[in-house]
mmCIF file of C-alpha atoms in Angstrom:
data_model
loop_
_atom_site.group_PDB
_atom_site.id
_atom_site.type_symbol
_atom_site.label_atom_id
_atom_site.label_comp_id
_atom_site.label_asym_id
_atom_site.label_seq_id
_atom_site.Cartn_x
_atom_site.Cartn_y
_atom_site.Cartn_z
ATOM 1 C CA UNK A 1 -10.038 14.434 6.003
ATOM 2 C CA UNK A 2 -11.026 11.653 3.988
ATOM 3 C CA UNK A 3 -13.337 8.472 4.734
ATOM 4 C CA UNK A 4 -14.583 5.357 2.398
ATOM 5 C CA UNK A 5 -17.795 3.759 2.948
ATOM 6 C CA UNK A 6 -18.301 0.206 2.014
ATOM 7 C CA UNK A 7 -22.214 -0.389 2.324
ATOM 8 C CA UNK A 8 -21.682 -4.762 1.143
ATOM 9 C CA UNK A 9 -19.996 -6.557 4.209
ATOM 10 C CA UNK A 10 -20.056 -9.689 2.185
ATOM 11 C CA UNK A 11 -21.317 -10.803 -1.238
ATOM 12 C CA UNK A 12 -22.097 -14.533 -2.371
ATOM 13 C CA UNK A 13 -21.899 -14.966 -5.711
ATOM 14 C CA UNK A 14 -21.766 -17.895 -8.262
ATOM 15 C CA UNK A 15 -18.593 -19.321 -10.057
ATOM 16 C CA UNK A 16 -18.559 -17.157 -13.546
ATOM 17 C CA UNK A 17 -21.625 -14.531 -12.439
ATOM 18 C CA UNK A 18 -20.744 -10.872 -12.572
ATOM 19 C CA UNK A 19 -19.832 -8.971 -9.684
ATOM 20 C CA UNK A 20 -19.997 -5.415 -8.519
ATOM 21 C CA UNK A 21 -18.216 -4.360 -4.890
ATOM 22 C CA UNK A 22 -19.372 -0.663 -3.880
ATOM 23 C CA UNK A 23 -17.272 1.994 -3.014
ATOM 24 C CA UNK A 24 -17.916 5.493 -1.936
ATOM 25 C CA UNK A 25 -15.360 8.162 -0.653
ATOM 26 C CA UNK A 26 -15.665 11.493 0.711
ATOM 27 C CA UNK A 27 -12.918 13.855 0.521
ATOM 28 C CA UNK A 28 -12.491 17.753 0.202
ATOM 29 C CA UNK A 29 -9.497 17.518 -1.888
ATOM 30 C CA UNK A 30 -8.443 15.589 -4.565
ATOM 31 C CA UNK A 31 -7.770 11.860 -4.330
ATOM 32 C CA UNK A 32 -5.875 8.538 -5.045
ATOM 33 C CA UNK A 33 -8.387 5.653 -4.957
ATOM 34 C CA UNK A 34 -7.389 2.066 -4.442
ATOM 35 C CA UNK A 35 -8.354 -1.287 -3.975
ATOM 36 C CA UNK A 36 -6.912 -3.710 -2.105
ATOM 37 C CA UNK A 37 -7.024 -7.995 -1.892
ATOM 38 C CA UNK A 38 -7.052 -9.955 1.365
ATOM 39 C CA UNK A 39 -6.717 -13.744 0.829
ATOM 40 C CA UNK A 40 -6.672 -15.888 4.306
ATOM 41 C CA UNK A 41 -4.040 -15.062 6.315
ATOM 42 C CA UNK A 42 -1.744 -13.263 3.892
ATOM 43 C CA UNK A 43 -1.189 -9.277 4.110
ATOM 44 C CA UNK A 44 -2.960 -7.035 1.808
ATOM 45 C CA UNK A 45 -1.922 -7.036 -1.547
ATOM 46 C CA UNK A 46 -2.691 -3.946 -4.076
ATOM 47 C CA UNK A 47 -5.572 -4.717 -6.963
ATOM 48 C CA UNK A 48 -5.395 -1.466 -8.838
ATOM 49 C CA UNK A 49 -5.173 1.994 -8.493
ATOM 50 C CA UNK A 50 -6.390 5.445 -9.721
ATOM 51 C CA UNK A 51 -4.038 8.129 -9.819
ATOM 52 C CA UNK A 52 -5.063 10.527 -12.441
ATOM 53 C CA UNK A 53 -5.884 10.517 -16.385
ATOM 54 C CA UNK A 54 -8.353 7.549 -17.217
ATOM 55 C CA UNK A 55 -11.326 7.069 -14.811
ATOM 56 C CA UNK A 56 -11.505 3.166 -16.500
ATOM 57 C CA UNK A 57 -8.049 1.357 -14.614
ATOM 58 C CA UNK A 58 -8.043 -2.521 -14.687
ATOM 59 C CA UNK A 59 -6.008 -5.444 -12.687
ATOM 60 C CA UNK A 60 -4.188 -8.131 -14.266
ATOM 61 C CA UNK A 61 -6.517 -10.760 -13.327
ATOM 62 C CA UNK A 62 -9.540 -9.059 -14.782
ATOM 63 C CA UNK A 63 -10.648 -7.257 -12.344
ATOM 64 C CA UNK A 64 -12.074 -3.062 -13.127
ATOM 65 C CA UNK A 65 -12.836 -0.189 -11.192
ATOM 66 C CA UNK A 66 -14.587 3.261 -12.640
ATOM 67 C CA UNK A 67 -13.582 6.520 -11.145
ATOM 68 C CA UNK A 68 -17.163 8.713 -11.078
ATOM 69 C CA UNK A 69 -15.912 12.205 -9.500
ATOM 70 C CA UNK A 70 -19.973 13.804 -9.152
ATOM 71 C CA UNK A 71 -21.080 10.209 -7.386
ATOM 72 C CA UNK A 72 -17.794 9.962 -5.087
ATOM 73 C CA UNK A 73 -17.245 6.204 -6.061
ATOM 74 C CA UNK A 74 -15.253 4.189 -7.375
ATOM 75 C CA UNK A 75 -17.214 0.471 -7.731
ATOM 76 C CA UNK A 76 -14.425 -2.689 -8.584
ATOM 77 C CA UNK A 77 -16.310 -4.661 -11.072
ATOM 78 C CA UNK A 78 -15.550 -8.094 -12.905
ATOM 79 C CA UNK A 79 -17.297 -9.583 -15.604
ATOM 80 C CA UNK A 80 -16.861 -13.655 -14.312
ATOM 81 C CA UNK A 81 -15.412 -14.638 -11.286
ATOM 82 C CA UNK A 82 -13.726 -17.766 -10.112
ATOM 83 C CA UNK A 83 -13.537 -19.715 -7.280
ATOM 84 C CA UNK A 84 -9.749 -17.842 -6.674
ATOM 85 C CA UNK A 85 -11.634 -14.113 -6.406
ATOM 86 C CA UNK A 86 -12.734 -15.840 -2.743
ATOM 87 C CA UNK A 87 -10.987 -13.346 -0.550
ATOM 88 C CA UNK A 88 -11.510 -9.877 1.349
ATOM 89 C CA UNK A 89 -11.607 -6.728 -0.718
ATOM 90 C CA UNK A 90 -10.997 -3.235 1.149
ATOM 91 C CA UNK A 91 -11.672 0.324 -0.574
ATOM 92 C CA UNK A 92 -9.000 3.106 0.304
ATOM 93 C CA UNK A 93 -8.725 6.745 -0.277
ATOM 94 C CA UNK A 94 -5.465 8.672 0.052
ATOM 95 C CA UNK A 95 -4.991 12.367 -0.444
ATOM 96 C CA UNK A 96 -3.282 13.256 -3.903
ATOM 97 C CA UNK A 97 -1.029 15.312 -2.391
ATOM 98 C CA UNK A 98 2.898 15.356 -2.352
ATOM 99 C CA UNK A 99 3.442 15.358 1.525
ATOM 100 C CA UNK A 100 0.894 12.527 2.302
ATOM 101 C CA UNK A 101 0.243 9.098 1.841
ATOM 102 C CA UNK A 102 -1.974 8.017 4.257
ATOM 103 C CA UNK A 103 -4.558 5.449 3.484
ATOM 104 C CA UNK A 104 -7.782 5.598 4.575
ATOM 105 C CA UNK A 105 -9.629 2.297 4.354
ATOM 106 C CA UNK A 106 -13.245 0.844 4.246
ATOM 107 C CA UNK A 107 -14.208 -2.145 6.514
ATOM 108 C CA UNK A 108 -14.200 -4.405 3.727
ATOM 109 C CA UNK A 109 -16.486 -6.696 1.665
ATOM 110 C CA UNK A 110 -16.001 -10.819 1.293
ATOM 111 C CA UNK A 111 -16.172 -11.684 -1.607
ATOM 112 C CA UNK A 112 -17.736 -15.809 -1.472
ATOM 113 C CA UNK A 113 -17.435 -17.552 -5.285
ATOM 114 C CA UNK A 114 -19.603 -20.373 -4.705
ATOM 115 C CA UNK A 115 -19.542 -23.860 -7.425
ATOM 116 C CA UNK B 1 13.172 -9.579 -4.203
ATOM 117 C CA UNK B 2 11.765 -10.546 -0.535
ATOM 118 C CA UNK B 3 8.809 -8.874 0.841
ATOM 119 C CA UNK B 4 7.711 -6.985 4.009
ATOM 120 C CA UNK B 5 8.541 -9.654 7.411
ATOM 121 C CA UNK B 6 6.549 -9.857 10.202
ATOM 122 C CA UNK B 7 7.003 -11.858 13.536
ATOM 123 C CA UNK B 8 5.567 -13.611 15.404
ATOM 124 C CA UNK B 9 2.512 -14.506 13.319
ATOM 125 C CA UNK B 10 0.197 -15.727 16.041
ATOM 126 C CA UNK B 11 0.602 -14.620 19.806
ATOM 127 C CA UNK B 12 -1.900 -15.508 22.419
ATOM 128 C CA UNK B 13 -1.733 -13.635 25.716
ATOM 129 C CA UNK B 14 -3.685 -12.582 28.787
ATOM 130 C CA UNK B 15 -4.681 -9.166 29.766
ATOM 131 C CA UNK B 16 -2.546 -6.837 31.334
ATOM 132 C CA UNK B 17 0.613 -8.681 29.801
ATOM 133 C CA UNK B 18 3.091 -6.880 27.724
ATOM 134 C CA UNK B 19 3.884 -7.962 23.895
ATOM 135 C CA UNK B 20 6.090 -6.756 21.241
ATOM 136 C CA UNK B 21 5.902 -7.601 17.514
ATOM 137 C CA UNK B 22 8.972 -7.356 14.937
ATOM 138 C CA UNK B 23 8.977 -6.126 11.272
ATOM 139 C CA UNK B 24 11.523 -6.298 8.852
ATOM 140 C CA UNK B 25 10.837 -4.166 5.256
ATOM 141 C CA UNK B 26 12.003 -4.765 1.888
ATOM 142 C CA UNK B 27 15.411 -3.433 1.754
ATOM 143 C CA UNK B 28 15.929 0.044 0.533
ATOM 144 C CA UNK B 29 12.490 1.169 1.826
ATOM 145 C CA UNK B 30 12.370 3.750 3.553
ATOM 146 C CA UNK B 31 9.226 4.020 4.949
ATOM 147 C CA UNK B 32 7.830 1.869 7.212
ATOM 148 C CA UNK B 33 3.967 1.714 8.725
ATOM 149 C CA UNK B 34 2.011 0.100 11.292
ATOM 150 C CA UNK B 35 -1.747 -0.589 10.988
ATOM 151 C CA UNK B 36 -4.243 -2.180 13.324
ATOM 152 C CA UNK B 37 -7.235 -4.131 11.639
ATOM 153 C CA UNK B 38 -9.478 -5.591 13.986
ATOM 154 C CA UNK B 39 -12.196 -7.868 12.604
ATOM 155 C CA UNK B 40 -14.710 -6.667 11.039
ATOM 156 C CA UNK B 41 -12.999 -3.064 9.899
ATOM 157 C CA UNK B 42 -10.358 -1.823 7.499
ATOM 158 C CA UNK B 43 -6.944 -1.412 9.046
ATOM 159 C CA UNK B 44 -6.146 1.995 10.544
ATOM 160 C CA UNK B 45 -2.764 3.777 10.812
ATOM 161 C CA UNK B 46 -0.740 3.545 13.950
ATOM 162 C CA UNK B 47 2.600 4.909 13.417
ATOM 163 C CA UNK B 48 4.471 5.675 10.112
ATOM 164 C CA UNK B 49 8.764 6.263 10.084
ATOM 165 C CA UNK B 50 10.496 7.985 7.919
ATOM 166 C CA UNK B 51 14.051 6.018 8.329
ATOM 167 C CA UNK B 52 14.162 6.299 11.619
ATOM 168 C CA UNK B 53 11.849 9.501 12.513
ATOM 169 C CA UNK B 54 7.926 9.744 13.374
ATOM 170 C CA UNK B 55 6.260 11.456 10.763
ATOM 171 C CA UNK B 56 2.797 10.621 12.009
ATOM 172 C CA UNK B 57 1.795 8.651 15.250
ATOM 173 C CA UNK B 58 -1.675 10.914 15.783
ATOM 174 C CA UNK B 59 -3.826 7.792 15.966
ATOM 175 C CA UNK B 60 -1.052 5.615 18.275
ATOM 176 C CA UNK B 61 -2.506 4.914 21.679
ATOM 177 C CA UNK B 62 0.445 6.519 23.430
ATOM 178 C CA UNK B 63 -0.262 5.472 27.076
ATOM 179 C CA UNK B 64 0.437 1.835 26.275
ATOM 180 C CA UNK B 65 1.666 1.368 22.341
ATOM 181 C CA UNK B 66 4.874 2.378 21.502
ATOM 182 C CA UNK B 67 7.277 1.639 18.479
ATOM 183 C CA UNK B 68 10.869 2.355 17.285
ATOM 184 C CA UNK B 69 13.244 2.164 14.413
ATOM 185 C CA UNK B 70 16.405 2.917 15.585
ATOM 186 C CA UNK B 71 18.607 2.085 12.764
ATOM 187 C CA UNK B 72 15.727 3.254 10.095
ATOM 188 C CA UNK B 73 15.530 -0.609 8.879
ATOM 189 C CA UNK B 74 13.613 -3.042 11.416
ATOM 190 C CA UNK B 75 10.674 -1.687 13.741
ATOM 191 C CA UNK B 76 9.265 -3.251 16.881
ATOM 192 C CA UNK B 77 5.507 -2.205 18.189
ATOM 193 C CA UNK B 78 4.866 -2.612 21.799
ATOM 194 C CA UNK B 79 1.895 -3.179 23.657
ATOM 195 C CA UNK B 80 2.247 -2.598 27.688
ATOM 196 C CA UNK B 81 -0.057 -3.267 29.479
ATOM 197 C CA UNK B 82 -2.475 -5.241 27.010
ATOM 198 C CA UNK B 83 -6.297 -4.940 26.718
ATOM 199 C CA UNK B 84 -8.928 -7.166 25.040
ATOM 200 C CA UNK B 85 -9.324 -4.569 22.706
ATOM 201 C CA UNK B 86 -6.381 -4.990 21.406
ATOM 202 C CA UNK B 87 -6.978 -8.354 20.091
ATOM 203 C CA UNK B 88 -6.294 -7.565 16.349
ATOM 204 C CA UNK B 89 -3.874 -7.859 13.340
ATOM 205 C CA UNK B 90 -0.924 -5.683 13.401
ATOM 206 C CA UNK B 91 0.079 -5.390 9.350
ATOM 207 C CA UNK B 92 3.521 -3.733 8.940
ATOM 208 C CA UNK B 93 3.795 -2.130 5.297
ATOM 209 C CA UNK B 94 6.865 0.091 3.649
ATOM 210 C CA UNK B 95 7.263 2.177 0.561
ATOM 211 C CA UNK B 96 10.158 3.412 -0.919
ATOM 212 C CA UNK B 97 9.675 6.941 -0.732
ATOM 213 C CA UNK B 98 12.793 9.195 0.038
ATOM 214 C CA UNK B 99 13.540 12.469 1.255
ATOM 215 C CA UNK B 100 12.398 14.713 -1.330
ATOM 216 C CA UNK B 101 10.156 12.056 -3.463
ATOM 217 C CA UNK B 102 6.611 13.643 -4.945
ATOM 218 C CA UNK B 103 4.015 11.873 -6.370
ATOM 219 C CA UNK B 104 2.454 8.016 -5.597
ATOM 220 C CA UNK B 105 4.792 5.240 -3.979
ATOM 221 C CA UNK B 106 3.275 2.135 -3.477
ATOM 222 C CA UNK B 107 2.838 0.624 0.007
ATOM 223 C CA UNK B 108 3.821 -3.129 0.633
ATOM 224 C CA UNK B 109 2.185 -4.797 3.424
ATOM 225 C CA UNK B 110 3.444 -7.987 5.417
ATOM 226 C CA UNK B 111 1.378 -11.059 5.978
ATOM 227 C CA UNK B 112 0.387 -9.521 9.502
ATOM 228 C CA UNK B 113 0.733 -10.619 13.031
ATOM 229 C CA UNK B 114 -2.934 -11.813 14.594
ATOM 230 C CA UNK B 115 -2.802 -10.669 18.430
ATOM 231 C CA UNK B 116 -5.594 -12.565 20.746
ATOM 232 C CA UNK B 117 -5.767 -10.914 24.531
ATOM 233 C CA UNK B 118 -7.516 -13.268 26.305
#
């Protein structure tokens, strides 16, 4: 079985400060690692994903996220936020495995871009 | 191409009443999941179809949730008889994935349905 810990429940940060959202999984088999966005009453909305091949995979709005296999994590990272990054971000692990795609999720982390 | 559609969006009832939410998925998927995400925590799998059969309902609450998809397109979840527990958001998400598909299919998830048992 799989689980995702999330140890930052929220995280205040400054308009154009770097930001770092933590991520740790635990899984006996190999995994697909994802992170997902959560704006105010919308549904979830896929950031990026890591499949396989490069451990460095990066969103359209500027958003990273580093696959580290021997620490079990998988951090989303941005360099400068804006006030639109205001939203909930959830962590989830899925098996990489042909006959499941369950997704295990964290309990989140809001993300607050203060002014 | 329209997304996943979920209905009602707000519902406000008392305990021990009986609700039903309605999903509709993007056409051709199909997939189909429901997730409970109470505040505070991730959402959790319910129920997932494949067209219309139950490939997984291991975390459903059986003795009062229930859910169909008769015709392998729309899905309705039930809740009878309701608890305050159960106050949550009920996400419905579908992938495309057909019989005999390998590999990673992304999951599309509808704006949600926000449940309050009073």
């Amino acid at each position: 079985a799989q689980s995702v810990t999330q140890l930052d429940s929220q995280v205040p940060v400054f308009e154009e400060a770097p930001v770092e959202l933590r991520c740790n999984y635990s899984s006996s088999v190999s995994v697909y690692l994802f992170w997902y966005v959560q704006y105010p009453n919308q549904g979830l909305q896929l950031l990026l994903k890591y499949l396989s091949g490069s451990t460095l995979v990066e969103s359209i709005n500027g958003f990273e996220a580093e696959f580290n296999k021997s620490q079990t994590s998988f951090h989303l990272r941005k360099p400068s936020v804006h006030i639109s990054d205001t939203a909930e971000y959830f962590c989830a692990v899925s098996a990489a495995s042909y006959n499941t795609d369950k997704l295990i999720f964290g309990t989140g982390t809001r993300l607050q871009v203060f002014p | 191409e329209a997304g996943v559609a979920q209905s009602p969006r707000y519902k406000i009832i008392e305990k021990r009443q009986s609700v039903a939410f309605w999903c509709n998925p993007i056409s051709g998927h199909a997939t189909l999941y429901w997730y409970q995400q109470i505040l505070g925590q991730g959402p959790k799998l319910l129920i997932q179809f494949q067209n219309n059969g139950v490939v997984d309902d291991s975390q459903l609450p059986k003795d009062r949730f229930s859910a169909e998809r008769l015709k392998g397109v729309d899905s309705t979840l039930k809740i009878q008889p309701a608890k305050l527990e159960d106050s949550a958001v009920y996400l419905c998400a579908s992938m495309v994935r057909l019989a005999g598909d390998v590999g990673y299919n992304e999951q599309f998830f509808g704006p949600g349905t926000r449940l309050t048992v009073l």
